[in-house]
Tab-separated table of C-alpha atoms and ligand atoms in Angstrom:
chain	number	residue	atom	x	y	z
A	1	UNK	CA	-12.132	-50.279	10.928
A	2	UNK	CA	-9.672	-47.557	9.671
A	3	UNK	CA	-9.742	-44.020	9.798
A	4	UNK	CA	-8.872	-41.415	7.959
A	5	UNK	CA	-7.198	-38.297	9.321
A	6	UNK	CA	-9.330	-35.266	9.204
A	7	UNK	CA	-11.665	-37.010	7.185
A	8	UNK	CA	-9.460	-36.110	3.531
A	9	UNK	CA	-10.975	-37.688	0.786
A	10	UNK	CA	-14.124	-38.555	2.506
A	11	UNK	CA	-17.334	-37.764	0.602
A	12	UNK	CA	-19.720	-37.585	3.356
A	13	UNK	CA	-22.867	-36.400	1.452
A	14	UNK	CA	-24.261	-35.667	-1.965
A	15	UNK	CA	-25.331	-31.807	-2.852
A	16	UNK	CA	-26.201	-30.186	-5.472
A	17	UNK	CA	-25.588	-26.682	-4.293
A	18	UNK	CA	-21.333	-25.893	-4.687
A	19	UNK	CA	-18.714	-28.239	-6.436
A	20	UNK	CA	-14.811	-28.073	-6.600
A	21	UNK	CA	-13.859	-29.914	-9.508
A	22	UNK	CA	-9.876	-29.598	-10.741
A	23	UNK	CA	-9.724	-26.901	-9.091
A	24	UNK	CA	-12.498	-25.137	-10.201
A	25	UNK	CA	-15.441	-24.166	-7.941
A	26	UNK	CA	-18.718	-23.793	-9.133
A	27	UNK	CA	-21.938	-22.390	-7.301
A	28	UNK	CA	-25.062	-24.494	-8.625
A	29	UNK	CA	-23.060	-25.204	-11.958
A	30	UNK	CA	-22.003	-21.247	-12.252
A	31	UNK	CA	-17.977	-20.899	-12.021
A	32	UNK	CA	-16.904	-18.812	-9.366
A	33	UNK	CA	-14.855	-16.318	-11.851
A	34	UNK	CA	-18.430	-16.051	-13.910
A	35	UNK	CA	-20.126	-14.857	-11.015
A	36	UNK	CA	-17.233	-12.966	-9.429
A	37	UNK	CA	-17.613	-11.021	-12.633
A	38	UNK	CA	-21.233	-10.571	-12.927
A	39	UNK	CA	-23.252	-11.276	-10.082
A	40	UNK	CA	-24.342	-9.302	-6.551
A	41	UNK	CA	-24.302	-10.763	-3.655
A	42	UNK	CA	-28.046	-10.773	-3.179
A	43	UNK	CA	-28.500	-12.977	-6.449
A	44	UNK	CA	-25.875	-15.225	-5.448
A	45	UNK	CA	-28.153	-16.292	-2.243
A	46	UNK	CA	-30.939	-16.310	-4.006
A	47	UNK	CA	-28.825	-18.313	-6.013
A	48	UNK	CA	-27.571	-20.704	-3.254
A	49	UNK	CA	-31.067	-20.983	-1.479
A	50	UNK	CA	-33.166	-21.801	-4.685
A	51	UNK	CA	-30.819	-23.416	-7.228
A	52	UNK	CA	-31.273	-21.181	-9.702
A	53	UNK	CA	-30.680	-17.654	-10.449
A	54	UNK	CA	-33.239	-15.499	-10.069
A	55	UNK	CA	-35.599	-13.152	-11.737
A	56	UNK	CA	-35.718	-9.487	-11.421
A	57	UNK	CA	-38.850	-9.344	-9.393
A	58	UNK	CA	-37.364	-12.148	-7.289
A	59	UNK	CA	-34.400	-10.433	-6.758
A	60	UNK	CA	-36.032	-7.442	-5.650
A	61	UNK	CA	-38.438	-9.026	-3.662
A	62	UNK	CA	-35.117	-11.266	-1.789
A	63	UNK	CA	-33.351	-7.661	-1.404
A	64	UNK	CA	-36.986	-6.057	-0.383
A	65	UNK	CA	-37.124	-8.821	2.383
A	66	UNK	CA	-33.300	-8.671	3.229
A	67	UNK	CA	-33.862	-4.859	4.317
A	68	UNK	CA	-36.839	-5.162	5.909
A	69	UNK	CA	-35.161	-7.907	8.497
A	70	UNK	CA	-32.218	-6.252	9.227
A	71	UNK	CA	-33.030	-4.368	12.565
A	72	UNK	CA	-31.967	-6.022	15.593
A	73	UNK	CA	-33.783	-7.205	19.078
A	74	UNK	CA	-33.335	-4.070	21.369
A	75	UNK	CA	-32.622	-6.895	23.297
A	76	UNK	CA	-29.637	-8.021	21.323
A	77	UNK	CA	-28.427	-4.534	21.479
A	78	UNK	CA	-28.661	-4.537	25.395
A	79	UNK	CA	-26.649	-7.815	25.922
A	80	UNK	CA	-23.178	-5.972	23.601
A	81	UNK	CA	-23.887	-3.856	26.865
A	82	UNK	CA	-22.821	-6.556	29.113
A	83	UNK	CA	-20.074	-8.395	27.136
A	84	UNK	CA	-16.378	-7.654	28.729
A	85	UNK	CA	-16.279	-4.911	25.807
A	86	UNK	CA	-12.485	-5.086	25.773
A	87	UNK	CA	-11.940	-8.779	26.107
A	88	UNK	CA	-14.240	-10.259	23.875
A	89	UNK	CA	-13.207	-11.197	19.428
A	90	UNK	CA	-15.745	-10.587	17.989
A	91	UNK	CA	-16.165	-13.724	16.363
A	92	UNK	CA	-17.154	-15.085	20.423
A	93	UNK	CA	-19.686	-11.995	20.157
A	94	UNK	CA	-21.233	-12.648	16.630
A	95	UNK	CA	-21.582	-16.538	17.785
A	96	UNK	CA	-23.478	-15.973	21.369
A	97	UNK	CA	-25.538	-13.192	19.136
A	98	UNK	CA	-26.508	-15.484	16.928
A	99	UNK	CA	-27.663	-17.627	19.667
A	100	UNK	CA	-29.842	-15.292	21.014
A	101	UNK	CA	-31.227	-13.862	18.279
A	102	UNK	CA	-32.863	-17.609	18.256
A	103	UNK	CA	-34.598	-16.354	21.655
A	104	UNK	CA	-36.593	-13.649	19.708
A	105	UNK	CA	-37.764	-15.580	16.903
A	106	UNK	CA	-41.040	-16.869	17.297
A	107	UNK	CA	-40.453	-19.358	14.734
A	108	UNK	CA	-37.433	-21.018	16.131
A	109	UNK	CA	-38.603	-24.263	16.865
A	110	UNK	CA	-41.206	-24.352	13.731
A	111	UNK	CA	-39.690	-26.680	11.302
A	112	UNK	CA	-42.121	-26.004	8.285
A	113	UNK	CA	-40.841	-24.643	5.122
A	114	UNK	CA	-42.219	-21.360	5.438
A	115	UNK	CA	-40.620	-21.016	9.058
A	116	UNK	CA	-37.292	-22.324	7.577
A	117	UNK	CA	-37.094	-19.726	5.349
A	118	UNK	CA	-38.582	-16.727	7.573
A	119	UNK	CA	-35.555	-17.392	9.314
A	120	UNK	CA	-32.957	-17.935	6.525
A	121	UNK	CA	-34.090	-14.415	5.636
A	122	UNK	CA	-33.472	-13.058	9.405
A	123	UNK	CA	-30.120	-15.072	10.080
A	124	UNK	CA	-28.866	-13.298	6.877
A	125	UNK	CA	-30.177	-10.148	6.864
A	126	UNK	CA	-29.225	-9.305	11.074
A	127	UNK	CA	-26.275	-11.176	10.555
A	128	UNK	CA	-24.545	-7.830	9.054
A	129	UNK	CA	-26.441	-5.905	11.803
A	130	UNK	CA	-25.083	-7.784	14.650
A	131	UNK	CA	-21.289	-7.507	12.895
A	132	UNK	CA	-21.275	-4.036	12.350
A	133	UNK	CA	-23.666	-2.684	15.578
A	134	UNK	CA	-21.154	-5.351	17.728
A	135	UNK	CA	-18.390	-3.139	16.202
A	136	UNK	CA	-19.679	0.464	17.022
A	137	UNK	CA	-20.674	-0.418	20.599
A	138	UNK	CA	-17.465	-1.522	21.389
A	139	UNK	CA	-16.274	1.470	20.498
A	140	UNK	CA	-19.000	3.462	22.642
A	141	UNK	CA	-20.944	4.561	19.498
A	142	UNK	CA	-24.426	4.142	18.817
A	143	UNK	CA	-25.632	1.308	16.185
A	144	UNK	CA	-25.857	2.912	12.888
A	145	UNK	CA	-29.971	1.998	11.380
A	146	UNK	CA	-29.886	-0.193	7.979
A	147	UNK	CA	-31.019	2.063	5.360
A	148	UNK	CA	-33.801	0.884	2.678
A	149	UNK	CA	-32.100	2.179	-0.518
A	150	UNK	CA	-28.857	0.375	0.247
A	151	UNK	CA	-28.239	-2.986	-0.869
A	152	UNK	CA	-26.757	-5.640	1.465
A	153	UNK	CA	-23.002	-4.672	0.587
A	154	UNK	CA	-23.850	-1.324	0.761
A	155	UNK	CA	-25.968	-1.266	4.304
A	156	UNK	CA	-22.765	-3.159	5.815
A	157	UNK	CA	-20.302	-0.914	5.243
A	158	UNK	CA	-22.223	1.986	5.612
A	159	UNK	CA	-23.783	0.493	9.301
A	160	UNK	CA	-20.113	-0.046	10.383
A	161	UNK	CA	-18.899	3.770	9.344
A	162	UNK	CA	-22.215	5.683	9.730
A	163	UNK	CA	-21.205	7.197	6.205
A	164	UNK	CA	-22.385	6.085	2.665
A	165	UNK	CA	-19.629	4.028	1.171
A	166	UNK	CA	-17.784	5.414	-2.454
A	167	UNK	CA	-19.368	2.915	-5.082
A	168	UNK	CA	-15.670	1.065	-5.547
A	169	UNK	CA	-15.988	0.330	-2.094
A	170	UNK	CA	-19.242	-1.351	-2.487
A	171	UNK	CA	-18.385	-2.959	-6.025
A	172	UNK	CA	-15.048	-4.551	-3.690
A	173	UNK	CA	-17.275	-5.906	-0.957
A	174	UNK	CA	-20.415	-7.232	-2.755
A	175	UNK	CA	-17.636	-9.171	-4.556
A	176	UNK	CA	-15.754	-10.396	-1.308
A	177	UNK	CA	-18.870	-11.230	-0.131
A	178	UNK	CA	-20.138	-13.447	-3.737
A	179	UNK	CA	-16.337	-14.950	-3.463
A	180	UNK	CA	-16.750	-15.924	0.332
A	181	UNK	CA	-20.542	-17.400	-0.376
A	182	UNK	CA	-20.367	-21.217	-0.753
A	183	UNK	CA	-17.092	-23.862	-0.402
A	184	UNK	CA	-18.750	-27.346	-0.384
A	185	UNK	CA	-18.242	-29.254	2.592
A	186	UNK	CA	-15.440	-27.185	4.254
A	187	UNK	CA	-15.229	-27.353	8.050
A	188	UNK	CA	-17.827	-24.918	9.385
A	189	UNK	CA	-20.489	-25.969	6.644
A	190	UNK	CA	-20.532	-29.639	8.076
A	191	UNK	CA	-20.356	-28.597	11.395
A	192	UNK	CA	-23.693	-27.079	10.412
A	193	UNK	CA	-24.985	-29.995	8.402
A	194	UNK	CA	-23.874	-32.608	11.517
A	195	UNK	CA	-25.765	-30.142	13.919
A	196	UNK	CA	-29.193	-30.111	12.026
A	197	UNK	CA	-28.770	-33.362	10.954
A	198	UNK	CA	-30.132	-34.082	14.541
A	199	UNK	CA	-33.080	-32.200	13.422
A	200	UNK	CA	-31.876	-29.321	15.649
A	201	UNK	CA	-32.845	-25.634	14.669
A	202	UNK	CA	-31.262	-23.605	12.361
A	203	UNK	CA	-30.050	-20.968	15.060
A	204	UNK	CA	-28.247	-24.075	16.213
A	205	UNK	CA	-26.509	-24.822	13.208
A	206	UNK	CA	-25.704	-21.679	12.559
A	207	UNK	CA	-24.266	-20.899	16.128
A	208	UNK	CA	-22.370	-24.453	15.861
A	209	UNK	CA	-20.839	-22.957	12.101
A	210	UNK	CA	-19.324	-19.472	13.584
A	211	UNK	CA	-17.532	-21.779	16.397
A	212	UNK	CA	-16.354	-23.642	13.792
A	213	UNK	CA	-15.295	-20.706	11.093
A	214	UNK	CA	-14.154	-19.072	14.131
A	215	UNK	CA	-10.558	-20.735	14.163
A	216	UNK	CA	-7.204	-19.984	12.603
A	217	UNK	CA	-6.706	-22.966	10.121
A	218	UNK	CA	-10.153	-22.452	8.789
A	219	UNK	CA	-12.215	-18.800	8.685
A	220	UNK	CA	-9.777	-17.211	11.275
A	221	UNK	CA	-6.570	-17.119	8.599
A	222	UNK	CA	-7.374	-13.518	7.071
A	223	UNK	CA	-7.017	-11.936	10.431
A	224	UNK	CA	-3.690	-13.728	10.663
A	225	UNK	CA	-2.874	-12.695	7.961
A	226	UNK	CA	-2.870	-9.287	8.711
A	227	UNK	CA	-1.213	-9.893	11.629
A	228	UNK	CA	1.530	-11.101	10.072
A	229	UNK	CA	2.041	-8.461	7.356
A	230	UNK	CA	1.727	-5.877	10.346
A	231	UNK	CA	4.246	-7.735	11.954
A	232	UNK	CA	6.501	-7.953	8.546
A	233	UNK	CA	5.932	-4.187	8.438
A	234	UNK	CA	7.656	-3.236	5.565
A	235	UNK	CA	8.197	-5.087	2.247
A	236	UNK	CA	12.134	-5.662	2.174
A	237	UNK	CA	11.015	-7.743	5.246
A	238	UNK	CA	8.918	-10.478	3.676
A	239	UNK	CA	11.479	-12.742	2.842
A	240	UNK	CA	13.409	-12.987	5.971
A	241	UNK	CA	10.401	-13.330	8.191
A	242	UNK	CA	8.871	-16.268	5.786
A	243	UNK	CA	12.485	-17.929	6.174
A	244	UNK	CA	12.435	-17.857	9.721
A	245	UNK	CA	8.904	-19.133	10.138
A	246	UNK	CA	9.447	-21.654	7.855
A	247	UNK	CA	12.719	-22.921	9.226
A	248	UNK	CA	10.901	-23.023	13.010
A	249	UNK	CA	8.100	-25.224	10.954
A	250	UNK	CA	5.619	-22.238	11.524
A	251	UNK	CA	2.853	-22.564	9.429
A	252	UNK	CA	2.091	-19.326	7.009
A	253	UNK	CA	-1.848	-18.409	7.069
A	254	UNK	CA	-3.350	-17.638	3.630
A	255	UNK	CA	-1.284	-20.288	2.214
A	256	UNK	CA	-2.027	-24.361	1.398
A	257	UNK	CA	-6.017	-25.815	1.069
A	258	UNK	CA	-6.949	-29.433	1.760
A	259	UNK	CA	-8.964	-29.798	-1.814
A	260	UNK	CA	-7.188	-27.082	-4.187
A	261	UNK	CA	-3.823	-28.300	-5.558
A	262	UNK	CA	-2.957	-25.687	-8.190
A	263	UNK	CA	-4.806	-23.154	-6.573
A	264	UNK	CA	-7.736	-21.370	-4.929
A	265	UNK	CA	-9.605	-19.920	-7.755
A	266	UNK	CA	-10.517	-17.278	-5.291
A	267	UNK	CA	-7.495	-16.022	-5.043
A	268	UNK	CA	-6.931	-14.367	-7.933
A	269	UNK	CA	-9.882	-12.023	-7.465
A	270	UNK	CA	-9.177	-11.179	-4.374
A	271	UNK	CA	-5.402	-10.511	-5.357
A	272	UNK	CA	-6.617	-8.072	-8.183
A	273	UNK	CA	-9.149	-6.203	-5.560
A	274	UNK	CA	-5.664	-6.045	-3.004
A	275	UNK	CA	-4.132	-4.065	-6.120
A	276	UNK	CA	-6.255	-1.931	-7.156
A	277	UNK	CA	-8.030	-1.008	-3.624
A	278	UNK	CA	-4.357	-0.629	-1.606
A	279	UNK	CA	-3.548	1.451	-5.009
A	280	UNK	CA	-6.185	3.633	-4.398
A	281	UNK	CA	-5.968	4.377	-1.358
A	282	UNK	CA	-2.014	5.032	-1.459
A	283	UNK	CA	-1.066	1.795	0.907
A	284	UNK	CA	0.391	-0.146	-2.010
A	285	UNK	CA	3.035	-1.863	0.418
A	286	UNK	CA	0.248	-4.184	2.191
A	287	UNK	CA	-0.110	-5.584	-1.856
A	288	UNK	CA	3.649	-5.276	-2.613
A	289	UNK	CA	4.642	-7.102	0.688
A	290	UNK	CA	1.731	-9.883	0.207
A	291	UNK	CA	3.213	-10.486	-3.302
A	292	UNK	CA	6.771	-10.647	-2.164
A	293	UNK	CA	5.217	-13.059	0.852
A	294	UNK	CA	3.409	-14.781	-2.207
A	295	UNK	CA	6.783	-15.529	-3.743
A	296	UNK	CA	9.329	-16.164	-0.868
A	297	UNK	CA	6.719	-19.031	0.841
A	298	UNK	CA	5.983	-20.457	-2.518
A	299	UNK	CA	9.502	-20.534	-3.666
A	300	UNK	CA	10.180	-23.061	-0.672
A	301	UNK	CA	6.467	-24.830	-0.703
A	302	UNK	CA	4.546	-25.378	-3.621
A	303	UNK	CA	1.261	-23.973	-1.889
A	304	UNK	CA	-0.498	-21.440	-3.758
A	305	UNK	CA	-2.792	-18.369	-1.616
A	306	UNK	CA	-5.677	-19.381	-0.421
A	307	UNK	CA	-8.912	-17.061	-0.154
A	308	UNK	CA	-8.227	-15.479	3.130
A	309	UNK	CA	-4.675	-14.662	2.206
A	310	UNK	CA	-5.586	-11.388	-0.126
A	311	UNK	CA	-9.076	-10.874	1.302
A	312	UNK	CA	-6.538	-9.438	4.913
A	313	UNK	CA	-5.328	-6.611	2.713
A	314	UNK	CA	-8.288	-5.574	0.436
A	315	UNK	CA	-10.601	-5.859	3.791
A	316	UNK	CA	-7.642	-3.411	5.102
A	317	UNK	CA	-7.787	-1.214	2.293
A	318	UNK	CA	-11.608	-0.553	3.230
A	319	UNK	CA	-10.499	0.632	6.760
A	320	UNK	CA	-12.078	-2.581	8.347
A	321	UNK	CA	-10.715	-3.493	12.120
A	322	UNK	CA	-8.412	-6.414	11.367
A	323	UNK	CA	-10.815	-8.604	14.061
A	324	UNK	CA	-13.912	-7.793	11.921
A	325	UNK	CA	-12.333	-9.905	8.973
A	326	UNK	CA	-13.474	-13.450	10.150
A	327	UNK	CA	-17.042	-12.075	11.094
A	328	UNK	CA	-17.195	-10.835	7.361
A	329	UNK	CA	-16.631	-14.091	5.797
A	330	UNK	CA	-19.756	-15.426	8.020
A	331	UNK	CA	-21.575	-12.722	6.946
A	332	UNK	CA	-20.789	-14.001	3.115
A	333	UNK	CA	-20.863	-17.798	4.273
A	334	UNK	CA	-24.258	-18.128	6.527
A	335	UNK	CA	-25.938	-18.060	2.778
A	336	UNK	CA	-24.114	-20.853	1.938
A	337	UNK	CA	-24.914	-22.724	5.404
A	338	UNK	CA	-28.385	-21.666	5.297
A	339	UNK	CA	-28.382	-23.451	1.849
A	340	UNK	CA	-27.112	-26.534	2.819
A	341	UNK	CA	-28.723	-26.180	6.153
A	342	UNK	CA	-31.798	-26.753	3.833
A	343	UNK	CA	-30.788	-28.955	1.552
A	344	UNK	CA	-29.845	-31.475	4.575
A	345	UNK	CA	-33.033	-31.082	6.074
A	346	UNK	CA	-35.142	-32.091	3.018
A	347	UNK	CA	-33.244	-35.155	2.825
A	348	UNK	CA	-32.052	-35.737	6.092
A	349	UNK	CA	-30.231	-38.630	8.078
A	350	UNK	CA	-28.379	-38.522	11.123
A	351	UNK	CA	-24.679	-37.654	10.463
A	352	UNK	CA	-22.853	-40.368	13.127
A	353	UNK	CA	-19.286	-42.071	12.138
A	354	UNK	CA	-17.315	-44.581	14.233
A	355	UNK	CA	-14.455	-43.725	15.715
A	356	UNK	CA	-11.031	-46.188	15.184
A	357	UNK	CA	-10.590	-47.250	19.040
A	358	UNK	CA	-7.041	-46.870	20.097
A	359	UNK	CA	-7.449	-47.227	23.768
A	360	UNK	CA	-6.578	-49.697	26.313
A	361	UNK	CA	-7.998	-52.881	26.240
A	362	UNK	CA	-10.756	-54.264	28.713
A	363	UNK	CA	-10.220	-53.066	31.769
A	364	UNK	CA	-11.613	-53.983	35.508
A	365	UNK	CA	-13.142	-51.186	37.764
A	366	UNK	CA	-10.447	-50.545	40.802
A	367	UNK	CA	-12.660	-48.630	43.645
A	368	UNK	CA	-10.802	-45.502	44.485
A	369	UNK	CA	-8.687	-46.392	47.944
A	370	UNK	CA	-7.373	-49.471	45.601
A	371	UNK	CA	-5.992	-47.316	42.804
B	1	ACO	N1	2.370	-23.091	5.804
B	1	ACO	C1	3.353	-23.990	5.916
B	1	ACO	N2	3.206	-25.302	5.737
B	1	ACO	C2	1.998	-25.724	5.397
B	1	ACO	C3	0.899	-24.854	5.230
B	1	ACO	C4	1.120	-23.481	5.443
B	1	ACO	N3	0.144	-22.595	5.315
B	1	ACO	N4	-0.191	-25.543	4.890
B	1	ACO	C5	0.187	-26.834	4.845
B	1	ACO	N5	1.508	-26.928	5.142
B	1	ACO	C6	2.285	-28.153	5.179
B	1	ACO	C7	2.091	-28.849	6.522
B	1	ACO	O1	2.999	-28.391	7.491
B	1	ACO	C8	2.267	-30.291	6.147
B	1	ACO	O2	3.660	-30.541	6.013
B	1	ACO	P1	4.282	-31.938	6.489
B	1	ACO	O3	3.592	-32.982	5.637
B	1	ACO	O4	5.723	-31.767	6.216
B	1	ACO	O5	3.930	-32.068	7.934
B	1	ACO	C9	1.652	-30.374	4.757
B	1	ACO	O6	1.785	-29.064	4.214
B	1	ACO	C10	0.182	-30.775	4.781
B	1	ACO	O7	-0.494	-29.863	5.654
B	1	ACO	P2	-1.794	-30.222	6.484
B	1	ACO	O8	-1.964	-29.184	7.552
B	1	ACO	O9	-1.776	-31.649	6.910
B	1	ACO	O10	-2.866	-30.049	5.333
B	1	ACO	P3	-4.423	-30.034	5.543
B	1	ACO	O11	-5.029	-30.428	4.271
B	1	ACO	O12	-4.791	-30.789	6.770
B	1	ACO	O13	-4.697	-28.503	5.907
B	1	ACO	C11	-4.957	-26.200	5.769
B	1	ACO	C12	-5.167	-27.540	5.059
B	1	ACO	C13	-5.545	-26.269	7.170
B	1	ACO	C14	-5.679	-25.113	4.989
B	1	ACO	C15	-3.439	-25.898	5.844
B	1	ACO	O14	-2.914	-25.740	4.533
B	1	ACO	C16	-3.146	-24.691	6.690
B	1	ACO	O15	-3.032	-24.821	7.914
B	1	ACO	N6	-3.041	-23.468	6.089
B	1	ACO	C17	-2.853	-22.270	6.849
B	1	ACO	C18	-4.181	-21.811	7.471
B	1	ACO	C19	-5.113	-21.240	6.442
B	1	ACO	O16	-4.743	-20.442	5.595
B	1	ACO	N7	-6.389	-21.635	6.541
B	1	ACO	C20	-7.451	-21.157	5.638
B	1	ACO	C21	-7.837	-22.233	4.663
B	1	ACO	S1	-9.037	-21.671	3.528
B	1	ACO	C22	-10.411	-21.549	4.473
B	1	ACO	O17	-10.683	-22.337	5.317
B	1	ACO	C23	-11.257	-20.458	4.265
């Protein structure tokens, strides 16, 4: 047996929900820059959950049932109470939330259809409550009520400020959010594939995806990002930090992808939203200084932006805590692991390869005193 390092190359299932072909990604046979053009986020899950885009009634009935499930379990509310406010990412909060929202739901452990998608609908639709109510308590404000009229871009951002967001702000997140949907079988969506695969529930798989979204070289990279243009400060800076990093063999976040080659066809949204947003709200260095970082790392490695590098600054430009960028992409990419969290249960087999046994050879047991 031979293995292969991080699994590259492997195809591990079949699905007919996102592809990445030469570089360009497609959601159910849409391309990304078609619906990154055209489509809200709410059609792109209908999208995602149903294969097909859907019909204006549909759509208003998904965004109908999307508003309806967004207030949380006072008892979810209660337990932010008792987290070491200070201490915890919220990333750790958003992933033991999502846990016990599980607890409330009834339907948990029913694996019918009908209880499958009750509680794709809750997952998504408190998913944004738990985010942006997780942010305001740990600030010692109250939890801001999800608001009927506002669509699911629109209820986020205004839950997290308490004040109705300017349409460009909403037409800049619904997109984030379409862009961030789907990626095939990237880290955290097999994580939730291998975990239901078991036949565990989808609270479970969904818990098990955060954890795995949660770190830097997969989900966690925008916040890095930021961190590093904070750190870079000022845009005469970008080359001489990139040349240090890259001569202590640091790696840059934002930058390289294990499928694209010529690049993330993400990107180039997201870069356009980083101009236009930092533009208007008078912070053009964070895009000037991502451009120039854009240019000094790929000058030296031919690794083109990924999505989280320009999603740090536009998320910026919407005055978004830096920590509340990784949350944000699950709040985009729990439609896409609902999707396949469904997909893998209606044809399901256990998800279990070997392991390429490097070890020592037979051994004999010593007993303790002997060793
Ligand atoms: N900065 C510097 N060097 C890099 C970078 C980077 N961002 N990415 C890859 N490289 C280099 C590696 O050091 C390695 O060089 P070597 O062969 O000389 O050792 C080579 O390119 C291959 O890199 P791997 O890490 O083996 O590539 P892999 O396919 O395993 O990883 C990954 C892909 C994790 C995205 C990687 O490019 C990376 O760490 N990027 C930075 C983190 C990041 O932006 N993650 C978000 C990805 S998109 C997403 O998940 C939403």
């Amino acid at each position: 047996m031979t293995s292969t390092r991080g699994l590259e190359g492997v195809v591990a299932t079949e699905s007919s929900i996102s592809s990445i072909i030469d570089d360009t990604l497609t959601y159910v046979g849409y391309d990304i820059d078609d619906l990154a053009e055209n489509a809200s986020f709410e059609e792109v899950v209908y999208l995602l959950w149903h294969k097909r885009l859907p019909k204006e009634d549909e759509l208003a009935e998904l965004k109908q049932q999307l508003s309806d499930n967004m207030a949380l379990p006072q008892e979810i509310l209660n337990h932010f109470k008792t987290y070491p406010i200070d201490k915890v990412h919220p990333m750790s909060a958003l992933r033991s939330a999502v846990s016990l929202l599980g607890l409330y739901d009834d339907l948990s452990e029913d694996m019918s259809d009908e209880a499958n998608y009750q509680k794709a609908i809750n997952l998504q639709a408190k998913i944004a409550t738990i985010v942006t109510a997780f942010s305001r308590v740990r600030k010692g404000l109250e939890p801001v009520e999800p608001r009927a009229d506002l669509g699911y871009a629109a209820n986020f951002l205004y839950m997290l400020s308490g004040k109705e967001p300017e349409d460009i702000e909403v037409e800049a997140f619904d997109k984030a959010l379409v862009l961030h949907a789907d990626h095939e079988l990237n880290a955290s969506t097999f994580t939730a594939r291998v975990c239901v695969a078991t036949l565990s529930d989808m609270y479970s798989g969904v818990t098990a995806a955060i954890g795995a979204l949660k770190g830097p070289l997969h989900g966690g990279a925008n916040e890095q990002v930021m961190k590093m243009l904070s750190e870079i400060g000022s845009e005469e800076n970008a080359e001489a930090y990139i040349e240090e990093k890259l001569a202590n063999k640091e790696k840059i976040m934002g930058f390289g992808h294990r499928v694209y080659r010529k690049g993330d066809p993400r990107a180039k949204h997201l870069r356009e939203m980083s101009r236009q947003l930092t533009k208007l709200r008078g912070e053009e260095k964070w895009y000037n200084m991502s451009i120039r970082v854009e240019a000094a790392f790929t000058a030296q490695k031919p690794l083109p932006p990924n999505v989280d590098f320009y999603s740090a600054s536009v998320y910026h430009s919407l005055g978004i805590d830096h920590d509340l960028f990784t949350p944000i992409f699950a709040v985009s990419r729990v439609s896409g692991w609902i999707a396949h969290i469904l997909e893998q249960y209606a044809n399901n087999r256990l998800i279990r390869p070997r392991a390429d046994y490097v070890g020592p050879g037979m051994q004999k047991y010593v007993p303790i005193n002997e060793r």
